[in-house]
Short mmCIF file of N, CA and C and ligand atoms in Angstrom, two decimals:
data_model
loop_
_atom_site.label_atom_id
_atom_site.label_comp_id
_atom_site.label_asym_id
_atom_site.label_seq_id
_atom_site.Cartn_x
_atom_site.Cartn_y
_atom_site.Cartn_z
N UNK A 27 3.54 -20.10 1.89
CA UNK A 27 3.97 -18.74 1.25
C UNK A 27 2.72 -17.97 1.03
N UNK A 28 2.73 -16.79 1.73
CA UNK A 28 1.54 -15.90 1.49
C UNK A 28 1.87 -14.73 0.35
N UNK A 29 0.85 -14.07 -0.04
CA UNK A 29 1.09 -12.95 -0.94
C UNK A 29 0.19 -11.87 -0.32
N UNK A 30 0.66 -10.76 -0.58
CA UNK A 30 -0.21 -9.45 0.08
C UNK A 30 0.15 -8.29 -0.91
N UNK A 31 -0.78 -7.34 -0.85
CA UNK A 31 -0.66 -6.20 -1.71
C UNK A 31 -0.01 -4.83 -0.88
N UNK A 32 1.04 -4.30 -1.65
CA UNK A 32 1.44 -3.05 -1.01
C UNK A 32 1.20 -1.94 -2.04
N UNK A 33 0.98 -0.67 -1.75
CA UNK A 33 1.04 0.45 -2.58
C UNK A 33 1.98 1.35 -2.08
N UNK A 34 2.85 1.85 -2.84
CA UNK A 34 3.71 2.98 -2.52
C UNK A 34 2.86 4.26 -3.01
N UNK A 35 2.40 5.17 -2.03
CA UNK A 35 1.45 6.07 -2.20
C UNK A 35 2.13 7.34 -2.96
N UNK A 36 1.22 8.32 -3.38
CA UNK A 36 1.89 9.38 -4.34
C UNK A 36 2.94 10.20 -3.45
N UNK A 37 2.67 10.47 -2.26
CA UNK A 37 3.69 11.32 -1.51
C UNK A 37 5.18 10.51 -1.57
N UNK A 38 5.18 9.25 -1.37
CA UNK A 38 6.43 8.61 -1.44
C UNK A 38 7.15 8.46 -2.83
N UNK A 39 6.20 8.16 -3.82
CA UNK A 39 6.74 8.38 -5.09
C UNK A 39 7.57 9.59 -5.59
N UNK A 40 6.58 10.76 -5.25
CA UNK A 40 7.04 12.24 -5.42
C UNK A 40 8.34 12.43 -4.61
N UNK A 41 8.38 11.89 -3.58
CA UNK A 41 9.81 12.11 -2.67
C UNK A 41 10.94 11.31 -3.31
N UNK A 42 10.81 10.48 -4.19
CA UNK A 42 11.89 9.59 -4.85
C UNK A 42 12.34 8.38 -3.88
N UNK A 43 11.48 7.84 -3.02
CA UNK A 43 11.98 6.94 -2.32
C UNK A 43 11.42 5.47 -2.47
N UNK A 44 11.00 5.24 -3.95
CA UNK A 44 10.51 4.00 -4.26
C UNK A 44 11.43 2.90 -3.77
N UNK A 45 12.78 3.11 -4.14
CA UNK A 45 13.71 2.17 -4.04
C UNK A 45 14.03 1.89 -2.74
N UNK A 46 13.94 2.92 -1.90
CA UNK A 46 14.24 2.79 -0.43
C UNK A 46 13.22 1.79 0.28
N UNK A 47 12.10 2.24 -0.23
CA UNK A 47 10.88 1.28 0.53
C UNK A 47 10.99 -0.27 0.02
N UNK A 48 11.15 -0.36 -1.29
CA UNK A 48 11.40 -1.81 -1.88
C UNK A 48 12.53 -2.38 -1.17
N UNK A 49 13.60 -1.67 -0.83
CA UNK A 49 14.81 -2.30 -0.18
C UNK A 49 14.32 -2.92 1.28
N UNK A 50 13.25 -2.08 2.02
CA UNK A 50 12.62 -2.59 3.39
C UNK A 50 12.06 -3.94 3.10
N UNK A 51 11.40 -4.11 2.09
CA UNK A 51 10.78 -5.43 1.89
C UNK A 51 11.62 -6.35 1.43
N UNK A 52 12.75 -6.12 0.63
CA UNK A 52 13.45 -7.27 0.06
C UNK A 52 14.54 -7.74 1.29
N UNK A 53 14.94 -6.72 2.13
CA UNK A 53 15.98 -6.90 3.09
C UNK A 53 15.21 -7.66 4.47
N UNK A 54 13.93 -7.69 4.29
CA UNK A 54 13.12 -8.25 5.32
C UNK A 54 12.43 -9.68 4.64
N UNK A 55 13.00 -10.10 3.78
CA UNK A 55 12.51 -11.51 3.28
C UNK A 55 11.26 -11.59 2.53
N UNK A 56 10.78 -10.43 1.97
CA UNK A 56 9.74 -10.36 1.18
C UNK A 56 10.17 -10.13 -0.27
N UNK A 57 9.67 -11.02 -1.28
CA UNK A 57 10.09 -11.09 -2.59
C UNK A 57 8.98 -10.15 -3.49
N UNK A 58 9.37 -9.63 -4.34
CA UNK A 58 8.55 -8.79 -5.23
C UNK A 58 8.11 -9.90 -6.26
N UNK A 59 6.81 -10.24 -6.15
CA UNK A 59 6.09 -11.11 -7.10
C UNK A 59 5.81 -10.47 -8.53
N UNK A 60 5.38 -9.05 -8.55
CA UNK A 60 5.05 -8.32 -9.57
C UNK A 60 4.91 -7.06 -9.11
N UNK A 61 5.09 -6.13 -9.88
CA UNK A 61 4.83 -4.59 -9.67
C UNK A 61 4.79 -3.76 -10.86
N UNK A 62 4.01 -2.73 -10.68
CA UNK A 62 3.69 -1.72 -11.85
C UNK A 62 3.49 -0.25 -11.12
N UNK A 63 4.04 0.72 -11.88
CA UNK A 63 3.69 2.15 -11.48
C UNK A 63 2.68 2.56 -12.36
N UNK A 64 1.39 3.03 -11.84
CA UNK A 64 0.27 3.63 -12.58
C UNK A 64 -0.22 4.93 -11.65
N UNK A 65 -0.86 5.64 -12.62
CA UNK A 65 -1.92 6.72 -12.05
C UNK A 65 -3.31 6.01 -11.97
N UNK A 66 -3.76 6.11 -10.70
CA UNK A 66 -5.13 5.70 -10.61
C UNK A 66 -6.04 6.60 -11.06
N UNK A 67 -6.98 6.28 -11.58
CA UNK A 67 -8.35 7.03 -11.89
C UNK A 67 -8.98 7.30 -10.40
N UNK A 68 -9.98 8.26 -10.52
CA UNK A 68 -10.89 8.58 -9.36
C UNK A 68 -11.62 7.21 -9.14
N UNK A 69 -12.29 6.47 -10.22
CA UNK A 69 -13.13 5.46 -10.10
C UNK A 69 -12.23 4.09 -9.46
N UNK A 70 -11.02 4.11 -10.00
CA UNK A 70 -10.14 3.03 -9.35
C UNK A 70 -10.07 3.18 -7.80
N UNK A 71 -9.80 4.38 -7.41
CA UNK A 71 -9.44 4.83 -6.05
C UNK A 71 -10.62 4.54 -5.12
N UNK A 72 -11.74 4.96 -5.77
CA UNK A 72 -12.97 4.86 -5.03
C UNK A 72 -13.54 3.35 -4.77
N UNK A 73 -13.11 2.59 -5.84
CA UNK A 73 -13.39 1.24 -5.85
C UNK A 73 -12.55 0.40 -4.87
N UNK A 74 -11.20 0.83 -5.00
CA UNK A 74 -10.20 0.17 -4.02
C UNK A 74 -10.57 0.35 -2.85
N UNK A 75 -10.96 1.64 -2.31
CA UNK A 75 -11.21 1.98 -0.96
C UNK A 75 -12.72 1.84 -0.55
N UNK A 76 -13.54 1.28 -1.19
CA UNK A 76 -14.90 1.20 -1.06
C UNK A 76 -15.17 0.96 0.54
N UNK A 77 -14.37 0.04 1.09
CA UNK A 77 -14.51 -0.26 2.36
C UNK A 77 -14.61 0.97 3.51
N UNK A 78 -14.05 2.15 2.97
CA UNK A 78 -13.97 3.11 3.81
C UNK A 78 -14.94 4.35 3.25
N UNK A 79 -15.94 3.95 2.48
CA UNK A 79 -16.63 4.95 1.91
C UNK A 79 -17.44 5.81 2.75
N UNK A 80 -17.84 5.42 3.92
CA UNK A 80 -18.73 5.95 4.95
C UNK A 80 -17.79 6.91 5.95
N UNK A 81 -16.63 6.62 5.83
CA UNK A 81 -15.52 7.50 6.70
C UNK A 81 -15.56 8.86 6.27
N UNK A 82 -15.26 9.79 7.42
CA UNK A 82 -15.09 11.22 7.13
C UNK A 82 -13.96 11.56 6.15
N UNK A 83 -12.90 10.74 6.14
CA UNK A 83 -11.90 11.23 5.29
C UNK A 83 -11.81 10.60 3.59
N UNK A 84 -12.93 10.00 3.55
CA UNK A 84 -12.86 9.12 2.12
C UNK A 84 -12.66 9.95 0.90
N UNK A 85 -13.20 11.20 0.91
CA UNK A 85 -13.15 11.96 -0.12
C UNK A 85 -11.43 12.65 -0.20
N UNK A 86 -11.10 12.97 0.94
CA UNK A 86 -9.45 13.27 1.00
C UNK A 86 -8.56 12.18 0.46
N UNK A 87 -8.93 10.94 1.06
CA UNK A 87 -8.20 9.78 0.62
C UNK A 87 -8.14 9.59 -0.77
N UNK A 88 -9.38 9.65 -1.45
CA UNK A 88 -9.60 9.42 -2.84
C UNK A 88 -8.48 10.44 -3.69
N UNK A 89 -8.93 11.75 -3.05
CA UNK A 89 -8.21 12.94 -3.84
C UNK A 89 -6.55 12.74 -3.79
N UNK A 90 -6.15 12.18 -2.55
CA UNK A 90 -4.66 11.99 -2.27
C UNK A 90 -4.22 10.87 -3.11
N UNK A 91 -4.95 9.87 -3.25
CA UNK A 91 -4.49 8.65 -4.08
C UNK A 91 -4.42 8.82 -5.46
N UNK A 92 -4.96 9.69 -6.03
CA UNK A 92 -4.92 10.12 -7.37
C UNK A 92 -4.17 11.52 -7.73
N UNK A 93 -3.52 11.98 -6.60
CA UNK A 93 -2.56 13.08 -6.77
C UNK A 93 -1.40 12.98 -7.77
N UNK A 94 -0.98 11.71 -7.93
CA UNK A 94 0.12 11.41 -8.59
C UNK A 94 0.29 9.90 -8.76
N UNK A 95 1.16 9.66 -9.49
CA UNK A 95 1.39 7.93 -9.67
C UNK A 95 1.78 7.10 -8.44
N UNK A 96 1.28 6.02 -8.37
CA UNK A 96 1.53 5.03 -7.20
C UNK A 96 2.19 3.66 -7.83
N UNK A 97 3.00 2.91 -7.02
CA UNK A 97 3.73 1.70 -7.34
C UNK A 97 2.90 0.60 -6.56
N UNK A 98 2.23 -0.38 -7.33
CA UNK A 98 1.55 -1.31 -6.69
C UNK A 98 2.45 -2.64 -6.84
N UNK A 99 2.60 -3.25 -5.82
CA UNK A 99 3.31 -4.35 -5.52
C UNK A 99 2.67 -5.63 -4.99
N UNK A 100 2.87 -6.69 -5.48
CA UNK A 100 2.47 -7.94 -4.83
C UNK A 100 3.79 -8.60 -4.12
N UNK A 101 3.69 -8.48 -2.69
CA UNK A 101 4.89 -9.16 -2.08
C UNK A 101 4.57 -10.57 -1.73
N UNK A 102 5.61 -11.43 -1.52
CA UNK A 102 5.46 -12.85 -1.22
C UNK A 102 6.53 -13.31 -0.26
N UNK A 103 6.12 -14.07 0.60
CA UNK A 103 6.96 -14.49 1.56
C UNK A 103 6.30 -15.33 2.67
N UNK A 104 6.97 -15.63 3.62
CA UNK A 104 6.50 -16.30 4.97
C UNK A 104 5.76 -15.34 5.69
N UNK A 105 4.33 -15.50 6.04
CA UNK A 105 3.63 -14.21 6.70
C UNK A 105 3.81 -13.05 6.37
N UNK A 106 3.63 -12.96 4.77
CA UNK A 106 3.87 -11.64 4.04
C UNK A 106 2.99 -10.66 4.55
N UNK A 107 1.69 -10.99 4.80
CA UNK A 107 0.78 -9.92 5.14
C UNK A 107 1.12 -9.29 6.43
N UNK A 108 1.50 -10.14 7.55
CA UNK A 108 1.60 -9.50 8.77
C UNK A 108 3.00 -8.84 8.80
N UNK A 109 4.01 -9.53 8.05
CA UNK A 109 5.28 -8.79 8.09
C UNK A 109 5.19 -7.46 7.40
N UNK A 110 4.43 -7.36 6.23
CA UNK A 110 4.39 -6.01 5.61
C UNK A 110 3.81 -4.97 6.61
N UNK A 111 2.60 -5.49 7.33
CA UNK A 111 1.97 -4.44 8.06
C UNK A 111 2.96 -4.07 9.20
N UNK A 112 3.96 -5.08 9.73
CA UNK A 112 4.85 -4.67 10.60
C UNK A 112 5.85 -3.57 10.16
N UNK A 113 6.37 -3.96 8.94
CA UNK A 113 7.34 -3.07 8.39
C UNK A 113 6.74 -1.67 8.03
N UNK A 114 5.57 -1.42 7.81
CA UNK A 114 4.80 -0.24 7.48
C UNK A 114 4.72 0.66 8.55
N UNK A 115 4.32 0.06 9.95
CA UNK A 115 4.08 0.80 11.12
C UNK A 115 2.72 1.33 11.02
N UNK A 116 2.28 1.88 12.14
CA UNK A 116 0.97 2.62 12.35
C UNK A 116 0.62 3.56 11.47
N UNK A 117 -0.72 3.73 11.21
CA UNK A 117 -1.34 4.56 10.27
C UNK A 117 -1.00 5.96 10.19
N UNK A 118 -0.86 6.43 11.70
CA UNK A 118 -0.32 7.62 11.86
C UNK A 118 1.11 7.79 12.12
N UNK A 119 1.93 8.39 11.16
CA UNK A 119 3.41 8.25 11.12
C UNK A 119 4.02 8.76 12.52
N UNK A 120 3.12 9.65 13.35
CA UNK A 120 3.46 10.37 14.34
C UNK A 120 3.45 9.08 15.55
N UNK A 121 2.68 8.00 15.27
CA UNK A 121 2.46 7.05 16.20
C UNK A 121 3.38 5.64 15.79
N UNK A 122 3.94 5.87 14.53
CA UNK A 122 4.53 4.67 14.13
C UNK A 122 6.03 4.49 14.74
N UNK A 123 6.19 3.13 15.01
CA UNK A 123 7.48 2.81 15.58
C UNK A 123 8.59 3.12 14.93
N UNK A 124 9.91 3.37 15.51
CA UNK A 124 11.13 3.87 14.79
C UNK A 124 11.56 2.80 14.00
N UNK A 125 11.99 3.28 12.90
CA UNK A 125 12.68 2.24 11.97
C UNK A 125 11.59 1.77 10.92
N UNK A 126 10.03 2.14 11.15
CA UNK A 126 9.20 1.70 10.07
C UNK A 126 9.02 2.59 8.90
N UNK A 127 8.60 1.98 7.82
CA UNK A 127 8.44 3.00 6.66
C UNK A 127 7.76 4.14 6.82
N UNK A 128 6.56 4.06 7.55
CA UNK A 128 5.90 5.39 7.71
C UNK A 128 6.52 6.39 8.54
N UNK A 129 7.38 5.88 9.72
CA UNK A 129 8.20 6.67 10.75
C UNK A 129 9.20 7.24 9.85
N UNK A 130 9.64 6.70 8.94
CA UNK A 130 10.87 7.25 8.30
C UNK A 130 10.59 7.91 6.87
N UNK A 131 9.38 7.76 6.37
CA UNK A 131 9.27 8.37 4.95
C UNK A 131 7.83 8.97 4.92
N UNK A 132 7.06 8.94 6.14
CA UNK A 132 5.82 9.67 5.94
C UNK A 132 5.51 10.92 6.73
N UNK A 133 4.72 11.97 6.40
CA UNK A 133 4.39 13.07 7.13
C UNK A 133 3.32 13.20 8.07
N UNK A 134 2.18 12.48 7.43
CA UNK A 134 0.76 12.94 7.97
C UNK A 134 0.02 11.59 7.92
N UNK A 135 -1.22 11.65 8.57
CA UNK A 135 -2.16 10.30 8.62
C UNK A 135 -2.61 9.97 7.23
N UNK A 136 -2.71 11.16 6.32
CA UNK A 136 -3.33 10.89 5.01
C UNK A 136 -2.32 10.61 4.06
N UNK A 137 -1.16 11.52 4.11
CA UNK A 137 0.06 11.08 3.26
C UNK A 137 1.10 10.24 3.98
N UNK A 138 0.67 8.94 3.99
CA UNK A 138 1.34 7.99 4.91
C UNK A 138 2.28 7.03 4.06
N UNK A 139 2.74 7.37 2.92
CA UNK A 139 3.67 6.60 2.27
C UNK A 139 3.28 5.07 1.55
N UNK A 140 2.46 4.43 2.51
CA UNK A 140 2.34 3.07 1.80
C UNK A 140 0.77 2.57 2.27
N UNK A 141 0.61 1.69 1.55
CA UNK A 141 -0.85 0.91 1.80
C UNK A 141 -0.33 -0.63 1.99
N UNK A 142 -0.89 -1.35 2.77
CA UNK A 142 -0.88 -2.67 2.85
C UNK A 142 -2.06 -3.42 3.24
N UNK A 143 -2.27 -4.40 2.72
CA UNK A 143 -3.34 -5.40 3.14
C UNK A 143 -3.42 -5.63 4.24
N UNK A 144 -4.80 -5.67 4.97
CA UNK A 144 -4.74 -6.04 6.44
C UNK A 144 -5.49 -7.29 6.89
N UNK A 145 -5.54 -8.23 5.86
CA UNK A 145 -5.87 -9.62 6.19
C UNK A 145 -5.59 -10.48 4.84
N UNK A 146 -5.56 -11.82 5.18
CA UNK A 146 -5.03 -12.50 3.89
C UNK A 146 -6.50 -12.56 2.94
N UNK A 147 -7.45 -12.43 3.48
CA UNK A 147 -8.87 -12.59 2.57
C UNK A 147 -8.77 -11.11 1.73
N UNK A 148 -8.62 -9.90 2.48
CA UNK A 148 -8.42 -8.62 1.63
C UNK A 148 -7.08 -8.74 0.72
N UNK A 149 -6.16 -9.37 0.95
CA UNK A 149 -5.07 -9.33 0.30
C UNK A 149 -5.36 -9.90 -1.00
N UNK A 150 -6.15 -11.19 -1.01
CA UNK A 150 -6.44 -11.72 -2.21
C UNK A 150 -7.35 -10.95 -3.07
N UNK A 151 -8.26 -10.26 -2.43
CA UNK A 151 -9.29 -9.28 -2.96
C UNK A 151 -8.46 -8.16 -3.89
N UNK A 152 -7.50 -7.59 -3.01
CA UNK A 152 -6.81 -6.58 -3.54
C UNK A 152 -5.98 -6.92 -4.54
N UNK A 153 -5.04 -8.06 -4.50
CA UNK A 153 -4.40 -8.42 -5.67
C UNK A 153 -5.03 -8.62 -6.87
N UNK A 154 -6.28 -9.24 -6.73
CA UNK A 154 -7.15 -9.57 -7.88
C UNK A 154 -7.71 -8.20 -8.62
N UNK A 155 -7.66 -7.17 -7.66
CA UNK A 155 -8.34 -6.01 -8.19
C UNK A 155 -7.29 -5.20 -9.11
N UNK A 156 -6.00 -5.43 -8.90
CA UNK A 156 -5.08 -4.87 -9.87
C UNK A 156 -4.43 -5.74 -10.75
N UNK A 157 -4.14 -6.97 -10.64
CA UNK A 157 -3.57 -8.00 -11.28
C UNK A 157 -4.19 -9.08 -11.83
N UNK A 158 -3.87 -9.40 -13.12
CA UNK A 158 -4.38 -10.65 -13.68
C UNK A 158 -3.26 -11.84 -13.12
N UNK A 159 -3.73 -13.17 -12.86
CA UNK A 159 -2.91 -14.14 -12.32
C UNK A 159 -1.60 -14.27 -13.17
N UNK A 160 -1.79 -14.12 -14.63
CA UNK A 160 -0.58 -14.33 -15.57
C UNK A 160 0.25 -13.23 -15.39
N UNK A 161 -0.07 -12.30 -14.59
CA UNK A 161 1.16 -11.07 -14.35
C UNK A 161 1.88 -11.27 -12.98
N UNK A 162 1.56 -12.39 -12.32
CA UNK A 162 2.18 -12.68 -10.89
C UNK A 162 3.15 -13.79 -11.07
N UNK A 163 4.28 -13.63 -10.80
CA UNK A 163 5.27 -14.74 -11.07
C UNK A 163 6.39 -14.70 -9.74
P1 LIG B 220 -4.05 1.60 7.16
O1 LIG B 220 -3.67 2.11 5.87
O2 LIG B 220 -2.93 1.54 8.03
O3 LIG B 220 -4.64 0.20 6.98
P2 LIG B 220 -6.75 2.44 7.33
O4 LIG B 220 -7.45 2.67 8.73
O5 LIG B 220 -7.26 1.16 6.64
O6 LIG B 220 -5.15 2.52 7.57
O7 LIG B 220 -7.10 3.76 6.54
C1 LIG B 220 -6.56 3.79 5.21
C2 LIG B 220 -5.94 5.07 4.86
O8 LIG B 220 -6.98 6.30 4.96
C3 LIG B 220 -4.97 5.33 5.61
O9 LIG B 220 -3.74 4.66 5.11
C4 LIG B 220 -4.62 6.97 5.32
O10 LIG B 220 -4.02 7.28 4.24
C5 LIG B 220 -6.11 7.07 5.40
N1 LIG B 220 -6.63 7.59 6.75
C6 LIG B 220 -6.96 6.88 7.78
N2 LIG B 220 -7.40 7.64 8.79
C7 LIG B 220 -7.42 8.78 8.28
C8 LIG B 220 -7.91 10.16 9.10
O11 LIG B 220 -8.07 10.26 10.10
N3 LIG B 220 -7.52 11.11 8.18
C9 LIG B 220 -7.28 11.39 6.92
N4 LIG B 220 -6.90 10.18 6.39
C10 LIG B 220 -6.82 8.92 6.98
MG1 LIG B 221 -6.27 -0.50 5.71
#
């Protein structure tokens, strides 16, 4: 069993598609191990996306991630990390395969509905960034 981190980003929360996105996970064999809806601080967003701090879009990304509440989810299941990335679709929704979360719910490369850990190593780091072990079940 693997665990991975998903974030339903402010655009998708504002659109009212939290339930529709969670349904994609549960319908595809991913279990919700824990979740919470939070407003990230600027410091939270900068720390979470620190790997991207040299990228040209870092400032925009942080501004976007704190523009409204997000839903942070630990997904669990067989090959959860790769399965979640597959369900998400490509970073740019215009390039995302039909039927993926980003193709169906996202408009642009910055407001792209969901985050998903990109490796098991990063999944463990990202889960620990947001949750204490006792909150995960
Ligand atoms: P991922 O979310 O598919 O893993 P990453 O390359 O890790 O994509 O980028 C992190 C996030 O940064 C993306 O989800 C998107 O919100 C934002 N982003 C990536 N590339 C661009 C860009 O070229 N312009 C604006 N935002 C971007
Ligand atoms: Mg990424």
